[in-house]
Short mmCIF file of C-alpha atoms in Angstrom, two decimals:
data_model
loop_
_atom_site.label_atom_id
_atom_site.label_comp_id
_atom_site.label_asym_id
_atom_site.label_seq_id
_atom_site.Cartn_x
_atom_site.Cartn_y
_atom_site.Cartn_z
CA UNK N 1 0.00 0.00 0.00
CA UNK N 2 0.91 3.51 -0.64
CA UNK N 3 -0.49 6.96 0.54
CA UNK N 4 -0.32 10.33 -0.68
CA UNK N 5 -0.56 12.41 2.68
CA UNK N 6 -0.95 16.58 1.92
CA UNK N 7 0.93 16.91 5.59
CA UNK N 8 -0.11 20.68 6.76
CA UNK N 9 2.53 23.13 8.19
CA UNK N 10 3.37 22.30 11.85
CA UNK N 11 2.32 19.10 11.82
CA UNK N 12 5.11 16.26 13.33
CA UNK N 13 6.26 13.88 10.95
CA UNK N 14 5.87 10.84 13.60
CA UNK N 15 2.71 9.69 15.16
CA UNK N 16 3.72 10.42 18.51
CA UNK N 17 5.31 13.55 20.25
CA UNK N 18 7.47 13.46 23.03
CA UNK N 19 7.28 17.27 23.24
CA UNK N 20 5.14 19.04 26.38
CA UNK N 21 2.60 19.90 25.33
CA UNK N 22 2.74 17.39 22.37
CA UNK N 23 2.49 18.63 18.85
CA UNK N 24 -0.07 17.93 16.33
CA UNK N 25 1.41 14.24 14.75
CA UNK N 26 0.32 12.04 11.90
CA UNK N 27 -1.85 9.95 14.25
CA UNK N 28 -4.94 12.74 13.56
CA UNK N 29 -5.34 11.52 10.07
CA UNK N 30 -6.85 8.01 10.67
CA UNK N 31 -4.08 6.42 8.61
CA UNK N 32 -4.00 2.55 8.18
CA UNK N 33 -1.94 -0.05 10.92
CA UNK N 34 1.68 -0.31 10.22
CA UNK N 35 1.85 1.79 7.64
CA UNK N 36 5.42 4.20 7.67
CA UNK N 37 6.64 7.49 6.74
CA UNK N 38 8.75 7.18 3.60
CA UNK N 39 11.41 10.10 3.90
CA UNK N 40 10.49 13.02 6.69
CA UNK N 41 9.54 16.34 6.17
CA UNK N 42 10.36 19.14 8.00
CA UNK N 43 7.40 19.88 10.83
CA UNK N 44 7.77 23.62 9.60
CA UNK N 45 7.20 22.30 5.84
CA UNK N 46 4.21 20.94 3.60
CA UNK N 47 2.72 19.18 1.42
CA UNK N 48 3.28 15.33 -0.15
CA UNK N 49 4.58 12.81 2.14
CA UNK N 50 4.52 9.19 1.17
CA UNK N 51 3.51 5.93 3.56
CA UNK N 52 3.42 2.70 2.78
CA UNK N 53 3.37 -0.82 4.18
CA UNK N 54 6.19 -2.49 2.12
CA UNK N 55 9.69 -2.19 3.46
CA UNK N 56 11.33 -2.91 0.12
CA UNK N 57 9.39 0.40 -1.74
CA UNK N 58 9.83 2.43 1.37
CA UNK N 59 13.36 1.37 1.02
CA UNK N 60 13.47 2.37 -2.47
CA UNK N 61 12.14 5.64 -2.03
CA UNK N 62 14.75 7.02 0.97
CA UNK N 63 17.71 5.44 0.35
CA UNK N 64 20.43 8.46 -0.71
CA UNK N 65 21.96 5.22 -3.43
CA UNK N 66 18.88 5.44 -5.15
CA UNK N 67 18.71 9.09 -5.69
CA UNK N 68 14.98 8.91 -5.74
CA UNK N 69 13.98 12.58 -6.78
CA UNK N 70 12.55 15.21 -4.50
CA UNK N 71 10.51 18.14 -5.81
CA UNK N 72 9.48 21.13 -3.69
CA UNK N 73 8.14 24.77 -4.16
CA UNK N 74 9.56 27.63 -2.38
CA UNK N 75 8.48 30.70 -1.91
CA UNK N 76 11.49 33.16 -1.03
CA UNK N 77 12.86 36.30 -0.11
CA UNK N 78 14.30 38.38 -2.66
CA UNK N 79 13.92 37.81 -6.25
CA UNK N 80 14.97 34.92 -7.92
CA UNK N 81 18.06 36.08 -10.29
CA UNK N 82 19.42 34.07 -12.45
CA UNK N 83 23.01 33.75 -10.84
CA UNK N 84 21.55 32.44 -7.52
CA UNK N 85 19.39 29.58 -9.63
CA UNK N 86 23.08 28.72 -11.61
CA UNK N 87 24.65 28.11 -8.43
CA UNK N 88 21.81 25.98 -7.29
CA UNK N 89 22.10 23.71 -10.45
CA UNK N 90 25.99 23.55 -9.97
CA UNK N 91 25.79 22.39 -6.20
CA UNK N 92 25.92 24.99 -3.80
CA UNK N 93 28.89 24.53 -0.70
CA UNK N 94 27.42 23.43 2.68
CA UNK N 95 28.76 22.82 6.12
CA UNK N 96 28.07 19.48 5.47
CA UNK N 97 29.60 19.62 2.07
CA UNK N 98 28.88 20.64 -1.62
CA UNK N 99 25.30 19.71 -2.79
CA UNK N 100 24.50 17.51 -5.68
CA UNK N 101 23.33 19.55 -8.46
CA UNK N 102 19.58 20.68 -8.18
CA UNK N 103 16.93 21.54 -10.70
CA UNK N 104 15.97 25.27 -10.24
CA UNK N 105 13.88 27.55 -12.26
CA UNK N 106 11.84 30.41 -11.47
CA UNK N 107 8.30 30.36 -11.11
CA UNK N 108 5.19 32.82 -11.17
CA UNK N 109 3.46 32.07 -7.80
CA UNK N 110 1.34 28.78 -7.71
CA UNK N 111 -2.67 29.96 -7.92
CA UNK N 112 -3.79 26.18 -7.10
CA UNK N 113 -1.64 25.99 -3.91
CA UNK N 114 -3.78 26.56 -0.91
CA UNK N 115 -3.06 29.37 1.76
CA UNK N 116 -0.96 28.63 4.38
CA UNK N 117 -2.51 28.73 8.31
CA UNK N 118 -0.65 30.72 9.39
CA UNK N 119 0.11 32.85 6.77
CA UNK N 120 3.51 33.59 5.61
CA UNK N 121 4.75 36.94 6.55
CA UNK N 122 4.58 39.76 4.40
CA UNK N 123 7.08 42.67 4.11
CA UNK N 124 6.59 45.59 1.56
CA UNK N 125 10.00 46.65 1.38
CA UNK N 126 11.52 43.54 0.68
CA UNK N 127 9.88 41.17 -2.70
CA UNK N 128 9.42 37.53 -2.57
CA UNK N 129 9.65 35.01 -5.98
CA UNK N 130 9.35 31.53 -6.29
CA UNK N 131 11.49 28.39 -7.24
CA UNK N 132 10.70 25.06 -7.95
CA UNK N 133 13.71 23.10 -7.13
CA UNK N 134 14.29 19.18 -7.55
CA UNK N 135 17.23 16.97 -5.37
CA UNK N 136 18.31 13.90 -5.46
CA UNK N 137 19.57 13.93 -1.79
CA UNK N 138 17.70 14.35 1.83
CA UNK N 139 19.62 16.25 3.80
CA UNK N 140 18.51 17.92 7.05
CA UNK N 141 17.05 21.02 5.87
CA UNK N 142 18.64 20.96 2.30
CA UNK N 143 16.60 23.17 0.79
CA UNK N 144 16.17 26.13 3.32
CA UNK N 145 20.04 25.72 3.71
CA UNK N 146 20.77 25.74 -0.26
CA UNK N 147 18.34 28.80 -0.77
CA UNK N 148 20.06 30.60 2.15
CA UNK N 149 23.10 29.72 0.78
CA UNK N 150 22.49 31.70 -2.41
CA UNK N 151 20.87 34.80 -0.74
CA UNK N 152 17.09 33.59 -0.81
CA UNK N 153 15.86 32.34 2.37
CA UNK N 154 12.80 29.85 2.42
CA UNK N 155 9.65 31.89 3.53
CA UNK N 156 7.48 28.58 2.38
CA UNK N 157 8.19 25.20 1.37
CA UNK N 158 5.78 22.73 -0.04
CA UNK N 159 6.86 19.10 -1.28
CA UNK N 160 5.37 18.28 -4.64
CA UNK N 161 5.18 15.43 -6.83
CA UNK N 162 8.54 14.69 -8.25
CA UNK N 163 6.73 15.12 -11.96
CA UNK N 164 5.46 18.44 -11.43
CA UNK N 165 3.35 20.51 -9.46
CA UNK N 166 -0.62 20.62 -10.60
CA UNK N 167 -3.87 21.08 -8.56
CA UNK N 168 -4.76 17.65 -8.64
CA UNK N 169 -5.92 15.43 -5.63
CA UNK N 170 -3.16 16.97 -3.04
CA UNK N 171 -4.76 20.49 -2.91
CA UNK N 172 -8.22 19.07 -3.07
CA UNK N 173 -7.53 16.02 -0.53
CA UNK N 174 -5.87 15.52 2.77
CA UNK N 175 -4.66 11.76 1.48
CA UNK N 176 -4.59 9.85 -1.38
CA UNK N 177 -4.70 6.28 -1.73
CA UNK N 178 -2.06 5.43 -4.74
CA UNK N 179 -2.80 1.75 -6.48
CA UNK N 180 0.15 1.60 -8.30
CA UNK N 181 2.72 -0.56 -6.93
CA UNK N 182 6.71 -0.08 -7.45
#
């Protein structure tokens, strides 16, 4: 088995919370029995995250040999020149080390995405653009560190489908029940 789950901002990426008082987890959404994240997302991020019930796909899907694609839209501040979306697509230097190479292109805003509870903030003296950017890695906060890294810190960031962003069943659903099987 293998569900779609639109995870909202501030919502834990576990089904329990050790925190006091405990955050909102994945155990609100009335998921199936033994059924397990595939790759996290930040509790400050949204949008797809995959479960399933087979070790072998969930495997698959988060181990960094596989270099399973990752696909997100960010909203950032500044605008998006071209010279900060070149060094994203050459690998941009980390603490951690250099980056693969991304995909990064500029993008008008996203009218299917949903707002955001809360809202993002909103400053008139300083613009906002939007990337979408695709890894092949899963570092700990990759993509708020890469944008940083190139003067264009994350204001919102949204996993999408690795083929492309569209208003399909993840802004109109919570969760998604995918048949296909890997």
């Amino acid at each position: 088995m293998l569900i779609a789950l639109n995870k909202p901002y501030l919502v834990h990426c576990k089904f329990t919370d050790d925190q006091v008082p405990p955050r909102p987890t994945l155990a609100q959404f009335g998921l199936p029995p033994r059924v397990y994240v595939a790759g996290r997302l930040d509790h400050d991020s949204e949008g797809l995250l995959l479960l399933t019930d087979d070790g072998k796909l969930n495997q698959r899907l988060t181990d960094p040999r596989w270099k399973a694609p990752k696909s997100y839209l960010v909203q950032v501040e500044g605008l998006a020149r071209e010279e900060a979306l070149a060094r994203l697509r050459a690998g941009v230097e980390l603490k951690d080390g250099r980056t693969l190479p991304a995909e990064a292109r500029a993008i008008d805003p996203p009218a299917w995405l949903w707002p955001r509870t809360p809202p993002v903030r909103f400053r008139k003296t300083v613009p906002d653009s939007w990337l979408e950017l695709t890894i092949r890695e899963g570092r700990n906060r990759q993509v708020r560190r890469m944008t940083a890294a190139v003067g264009l810190p994350t204001l919102r960031l949204v996993r999408i489908p690795a083929r492309g962003p569209g208003p399909g069943r993840m802004a109109r659903d919570r969760r998604a029940s995918l048949t296909r099987r890997w």
